[in-house]
């Protein structure tokens, strides 16, 4: 073993070749830790004794070497756990066990070609971010391409930046443009719209870029290829993915979708062929050998998710419907509106293709009317002003146009903008609009929906807790402003904030902060339906209107009903069956609720609320009801109910098919990590406190229930960190770091943490071997090592930290009790066996280590190296 001078240290390595150049001897040194080889002059190297030599001869340094042994070993374990899971990095989330397991499973499988099919709401974006971060820590993914639906590019960019500190992702066609193929070299982290890249001109440019280490497809069920006999019907989106794979421009592909099967086996197999084209013939037998999915598909269900202590994460929710009686003004208005809609739809139908725009406007008017009287009132006034050639003021900002989270706002903007037609949709439209406006003015003065919301619903919610925080959803800005005006009039302007798609990212973050810390009411459009988490301070939600797409409702509820919610979530749906559409929407949700409850009762041993939510997410994702609702006015309630029933039956069958097949995929099982040394926050904290003592850093005070340590740094550490301040507050708790801006989160990216790990792992720190007092451990010794695997090209694929425990002549890997021992400061003993015994024990461990290397190997992952870290003799007395 050799070590280069500490000033420019590459760590410890082994000479594998020598040469002479210009009279100077040079050595090719392999450094196992970084997987690098470097030619270095002999005078820059010094010979050292490795762990095996020190252990066999029974060598031990002076002083409390046991504590240095513990810290050195723990430093390697921390670093390896972070590289394998990403769980100790600068994340703005607290990873759940199933997320850590997923990342660990993929990183240690020898392949990055996987389909992540986790249930809706379990954080596929978070899992992907953790995976990307861990890959970067390993140096295995320099070039990454994220391909998403057009409306989600910015959301992915925000999440990568905010939650994972991956701020260098740029959006193709927005942040930058490519004119020449060579320009791709300047962009290693790219997010792109699938519908942009599928276009021939963009695809041609993309295929001239250097290969991507990893290409991620979000909403991968949109990659559609159907098989009809020997003929394939291939979508442009599928062709994009297939072209990247066929041209070898994608070294690995990761597919994300909660509904990869959708009841269509051929379509599902097409996705599998994108992942593993070399196994195409095997997939033809998938129905007979579903076990094939184990090493390429991973699926977790909400019902199975627990926290680190094994407690179920989801505490249940209750849904309550508030039905508003219909008054005469509502009946009169709806009669006139239905007359207007019939004439509008007929006019659109008569014009053929060019009349589609009229049909679109009619459909949006229906949605607006079901939302609130204020929303349809504004639209009617705008339409009449347009026809009478009045100048229209811009009422809605349009920077949300490309974001599908804000579909309702985009519809509202489109029918209210100056782009609307100046010609009547049908003869007499102006007169009918004036009649509608007359009736809507009467209705707005007798709006029982708003009255019930304010006087009954809010009053009841605030009865026991006048300061209860309430999240209110509506699809439309006019409804949002209408509700705000009412709440402001009763509670004051400082009690309510709005969240909508016209806001910048920073503005939305500021609104969330206000709601968490100062404001009682948040009224949100679908801008708060995805990517925003409000569960820390709120558990009550009101849906002032119900979206036509049931998946939108699932996403809304997911803002509160998610990990971190400590209370039962209360969801209140306001329903005013004053229009045919509102009656149909209410009917739709009743039918969905019944189907989901029936399926949950059949699939669960006993009724399980979390299982019901799993199935609700799956069924909602597989339902396509918007077309049915759009045609509802023509078919009437009876025909619409029949079509909803048929659609639900199709979704139910597809869900059952998918669930049957997914019994064979990889999923979270705590036993899968039974042989791993599990690293927790407690290990982080113990390591930090131990290294503070070693580097003479004073822990001046512990505050906030010992969650924050106030340190005083010595000059030597200040110089290492390049800081002039000796005072530093640190924490290992993310909630503390978020709430105290001056407190440093001691993750693996913190400068002080990196100094601690670098110091503990260095040769000069010592602690490679030690005799330790271990009264709580039975056994004679344990030896630790980094086990490494590579691919067939010599690239490192996997590294595991392993502690081999010797007891009674047998070897055990990573016993759980060892993890507990690492939490306490170690004491040095002087019990060291003879050289013969040490040699015998080391040979036992060597055989065990190489057995692990061999048994964990796969076709594309072969044994590389065992790098011994430390060894200890145990004094049990």
PDB file of C-alpha atoms in Angstrom, residues 298-421:
ATOM      1  CA  UNK A 298     -40.398  -1.592  -9.113  1.00  0.00           C
ATOM      2  CA  UNK A 299     -43.786  -0.752  -7.596  1.00  0.00           C
ATOM      3  CA  UNK A 300     -44.761   0.491  -4.127  1.00  0.00           C
ATOM      4  CA  UNK A 301     -48.280   1.008  -2.801  1.00  0.00           C
ATOM      5  CA  UNK A 302     -49.449   3.723  -0.450  1.00  0.00           C
ATOM      6  CA  UNK A 303     -50.980   1.094   1.836  1.00  0.00           C
ATOM      7  CA  UNK A 304     -47.529  -0.424   2.486  1.00  0.00           C
ATOM      8  CA  UNK A 305     -45.549   2.773   3.131  1.00  0.00           C
ATOM      9  CA  UNK A 306     -44.129   3.297   6.608  1.00  0.00           C
ATOM     10  CA  UNK A 307     -41.757   5.736   8.249  1.00  0.00           C
ATOM     11  CA  UNK A 308     -38.339   4.796   9.624  1.00  0.00           C
ATOM     12  CA  UNK A 309     -39.944   3.443  12.827  1.00  0.00           C
ATOM     13  CA  UNK A 310     -42.309   1.179  10.898  1.00  0.00           C
ATOM     14  CA  UNK A 311     -45.418   3.304  11.505  1.00  0.00           C
ATOM     15  CA  UNK A 312     -47.851   3.694   8.628  1.00  0.00           C
ATOM     16  CA  UNK A 313     -47.388   7.110   7.083  1.00  0.00           C
ATOM     17  CA  UNK A 314     -50.987   7.826   6.119  1.00  0.00           C
ATOM     18  CA  UNK A 315     -53.370   8.504   8.993  1.00  0.00           C
ATOM     19  CA  UNK A 316     -56.593   8.414   7.013  1.00  0.00           C
ATOM     20  CA  UNK A 317     -58.977  11.012   5.656  1.00  0.00           C
ATOM     21  CA  UNK A 318     -62.682  11.697   5.689  1.00  0.00           C
ATOM     22  CA  UNK A 319     -64.651  13.165   2.796  1.00  0.00           C
ATOM     23  CA  UNK A 320     -67.823  15.165   3.474  1.00  0.00           C
ATOM     24  CA  UNK A 321     -70.200  16.525   0.859  1.00  0.00           C
ATOM     25  CA  UNK A 322     -71.975  19.837   1.465  1.00  0.00           C
ATOM     26  CA  UNK A 323     -75.007  19.969  -0.805  1.00  0.00           C
ATOM     27  CA  UNK A 324     -76.507  23.392  -1.490  1.00  0.00           C
ATOM     28  CA  UNK A 325     -80.273  23.534  -2.176  1.00  0.00           C
ATOM     29  CA  UNK A 326     -81.382  24.897  -5.554  1.00  0.00           C
ATOM     30  CA  UNK A 327     -83.268  28.209  -5.551  1.00  0.00           C
ATOM     31  CA  UNK A 328     -85.528  29.670  -8.239  1.00  0.00           C
ATOM     32  CA  UNK A 329     -82.883  32.115  -9.493  1.00  0.00           C
ATOM     33  CA  UNK A 330     -80.524  29.188 -10.121  1.00  0.00           C
ATOM     34  CA  UNK A 331     -83.214  27.263 -12.019  1.00  0.00           C
ATOM     35  CA  UNK A 332     -84.058  30.284 -14.189  1.00  0.00           C
ATOM     36  CA  UNK A 333     -80.419  30.934 -15.055  1.00  0.00           C
ATOM     37  CA  UNK A 334     -79.702  27.281 -15.866  1.00  0.00           C
ATOM     38  CA  UNK A 335     -82.668  27.081 -18.232  1.00  0.00           C
ATOM     39  CA  UNK A 336     -81.373  30.047 -20.208  1.00  0.00           C
ATOM     40  CA  UNK A 337     -77.809  28.703 -20.116  1.00  0.00           C
ATOM     41  CA  UNK A 338     -78.874  25.284 -21.416  1.00  0.00           C
ATOM     42  CA  UNK A 339     -80.679  26.987 -24.304  1.00  0.00           C
ATOM     43  CA  UNK A 340     -77.535  28.977 -25.116  1.00  0.00           C
ATOM     44  CA  UNK A 341     -75.313  25.880 -24.924  1.00  0.00           C
ATOM     45  CA  UNK A 342     -77.580  23.811 -27.194  1.00  0.00           C
ATOM     46  CA  UNK A 343     -77.535  26.499 -29.855  1.00  0.00           C
ATOM     47  CA  UNK A 344     -73.778  26.942 -29.489  1.00  0.00           C
ATOM     48  CA  UNK A 345     -72.982  23.228 -29.795  1.00  0.00           C
ATOM     49  CA  UNK A 346     -75.296  22.937 -32.799  1.00  0.00           C
ATOM     50  CA  UNK A 347     -73.633  25.919 -34.491  1.00  0.00           C
ATOM     51  CA  UNK A 348     -70.240  24.320 -33.953  1.00  0.00           C
ATOM     52  CA  UNK A 349     -71.454  21.001 -35.329  1.00  0.00           C
ATOM     53  CA  UNK A 350     -72.881  22.689 -38.448  1.00  0.00           C
ATOM     54  CA  UNK A 351     -69.499  24.275 -39.213  1.00  0.00           C
ATOM     55  CA  UNK A 352     -67.615  20.973 -39.102  1.00  0.00           C
ATOM     56  CA  UNK A 353     -63.938  21.100 -38.176  1.00  0.00           C
ATOM     57  CA  UNK A 354     -63.851  24.902 -38.009  1.00  0.00           C
ATOM     58  CA  UNK A 355     -66.658  24.774 -35.460  1.00  0.00           C
ATOM     59  CA  UNK A 356     -64.552  22.920 -32.884  1.00  0.00           C
ATOM     60  CA  UNK A 357     -63.596  26.254 -31.316  1.00  0.00           C
ATOM     61  CA  UNK A 358     -67.265  27.014 -30.628  1.00  0.00           C
ATOM     62  CA  UNK A 359     -67.698  23.605 -28.974  1.00  0.00           C
ATOM     63  CA  UNK A 360     -64.651  24.309 -26.829  1.00  0.00           C
ATOM     64  CA  UNK A 361     -66.114  27.634 -25.628  1.00  0.00           C
ATOM     65  CA  UNK A 362     -69.456  25.983 -24.796  1.00  0.00           C
ATOM     66  CA  UNK A 363     -67.692  23.285 -22.756  1.00  0.00           C
ATOM     67  CA  UNK A 364     -65.650  25.844 -20.827  1.00  0.00           C
ATOM     68  CA  UNK A 365     -68.821  27.868 -20.093  1.00  0.00           C
ATOM     69  CA  UNK A 366     -70.337  24.721 -18.582  1.00  0.00           C
ATOM     70  CA  UNK A 367     -67.322  24.245 -16.348  1.00  0.00           C
ATOM     71  CA  UNK A 368     -67.339  27.895 -15.302  1.00  0.00           C
ATOM     72  CA  UNK A 369     -71.053  27.750 -14.449  1.00  0.00           C
ATOM     73  CA  UNK A 370     -70.477  24.664 -12.298  1.00  0.00           C
ATOM     74  CA  UNK A 371     -67.621  26.442 -10.521  1.00  0.00           C
ATOM     75  CA  UNK A 372     -69.324  29.688  -9.474  1.00  0.00           C
ATOM     76  CA  UNK A 373     -71.791  32.309 -10.574  1.00  0.00           C
ATOM     77  CA  UNK A 374     -68.908  34.810 -10.610  1.00  0.00           C
ATOM     78  CA  UNK A 375     -66.895  32.743 -13.110  1.00  0.00           C
ATOM     79  CA  UNK A 376     -69.700  32.363 -15.661  1.00  0.00           C
ATOM     80  CA  UNK A 377     -70.768  35.969 -15.084  1.00  0.00           C
ATOM     81  CA  UNK A 378     -67.342  37.288 -16.023  1.00  0.00           C
ATOM     82  CA  UNK A 379     -67.169  35.082 -19.127  1.00  0.00           C
ATOM     83  CA  UNK A 380     -70.613  36.180 -20.337  1.00  0.00           C
ATOM     84  CA  UNK A 381     -69.807  39.853 -19.900  1.00  0.00           C
ATOM     85  CA  UNK A 382     -66.512  39.393 -21.749  1.00  0.00           C
ATOM     86  CA  UNK A 383     -68.241  37.572 -24.612  1.00  0.00           C
ATOM     87  CA  UNK A 384     -70.888  40.282 -24.984  1.00  0.00           C
ATOM     88  CA  UNK A 385     -68.253  43.049 -24.879  1.00  0.00           C
ATOM     89  CA  UNK A 386     -66.316  41.272 -27.578  1.00  0.00           C
ATOM     90  CA  UNK A 387     -69.335  41.029 -29.860  1.00  0.00           C
ATOM     91  CA  UNK A 388     -70.160  44.699 -29.287  1.00  0.00           C
ATOM     92  CA  UNK A 389     -66.552  45.654 -30.184  1.00  0.00           C
ATOM     93  CA  UNK A 390     -65.650  46.979 -26.751  1.00  0.00           C
ATOM     94  CA  UNK A 391     -61.973  47.086 -25.807  1.00  0.00           C
ATOM     95  CA  UNK A 392     -61.126  44.211 -23.477  1.00  0.00           C
ATOM     96  CA  UNK A 393     -58.731  44.618 -20.578  1.00  0.00           C
ATOM     97  CA  UNK A 394     -56.260  41.788 -20.038  1.00  0.00           C
ATOM     98  CA  UNK A 395     -57.556  40.016 -16.955  1.00  0.00           C
ATOM     99  CA  UNK A 396     -55.251  37.060 -16.601  1.00  0.00           C
ATOM    100  CA  UNK A 397     -51.497  36.757 -16.903  1.00  0.00           C
ATOM    101  CA  UNK A 398     -50.509  34.144 -19.433  1.00  0.00           C
ATOM    102  CA  UNK A 399     -47.117  32.883 -18.294  1.00  0.00           C
ATOM    103  CA  UNK A 400     -48.818  29.598 -17.310  1.00  0.00           C
ATOM    104  CA  UNK A 401     -49.817  28.702 -20.852  1.00  0.00           C
ATOM    105  CA  UNK A 402     -47.298  25.842 -21.215  1.00  0.00           C
ATOM    106  CA  UNK A 403     -47.974  24.322 -17.813  1.00  0.00           C
ATOM    107  CA  UNK A 404     -50.683  21.651 -17.726  1.00  0.00           C
ATOM    108  CA  UNK A 405     -51.089  22.145 -13.985  1.00  0.00           C
ATOM    109  CA  UNK A 406     -53.056  25.267 -14.893  1.00  0.00           C
ATOM    110  CA  UNK A 407     -55.427  23.840 -17.515  1.00  0.00           C
ATOM    111  CA  UNK A 408     -58.506  25.444 -15.956  1.00  0.00           C
ATOM    112  CA  UNK A 409     -56.885  28.880 -15.882  1.00  0.00           C
ATOM    113  CA  UNK A 410     -55.780  28.443 -19.497  1.00  0.00           C
ATOM    114  CA  UNK A 411     -59.355  27.608 -20.536  1.00  0.00           C
ATOM    115  CA  UNK A 412     -60.650  30.616 -18.638  1.00  0.00           C
ATOM    116  CA  UNK A 413     -58.018  32.837 -20.223  1.00  0.00           C
ATOM    117  CA  UNK A 414     -58.757  31.556 -23.720  1.00  0.00           C
ATOM    118  CA  UNK A 415     -62.526  32.212 -23.635  1.00  0.00           C
ATOM    119  CA  UNK A 416     -62.020  35.586 -21.932  1.00  0.00           C
ATOM    120  CA  UNK A 417     -59.260  36.927 -24.154  1.00  0.00           C
ATOM    121  CA  UNK A 418     -59.274  39.319 -27.053  1.00  0.00           C
ATOM    122  CA  UNK A 419     -58.607  36.330 -29.347  1.00  0.00           C
ATOM    123  CA  UNK A 420     -62.247  35.268 -29.125  1.00  0.00           C
ATOM    124  CA  UNK A 421     -64.405  35.569 -32.267  1.00  0.00           C
TER     125      UNK A 421
END
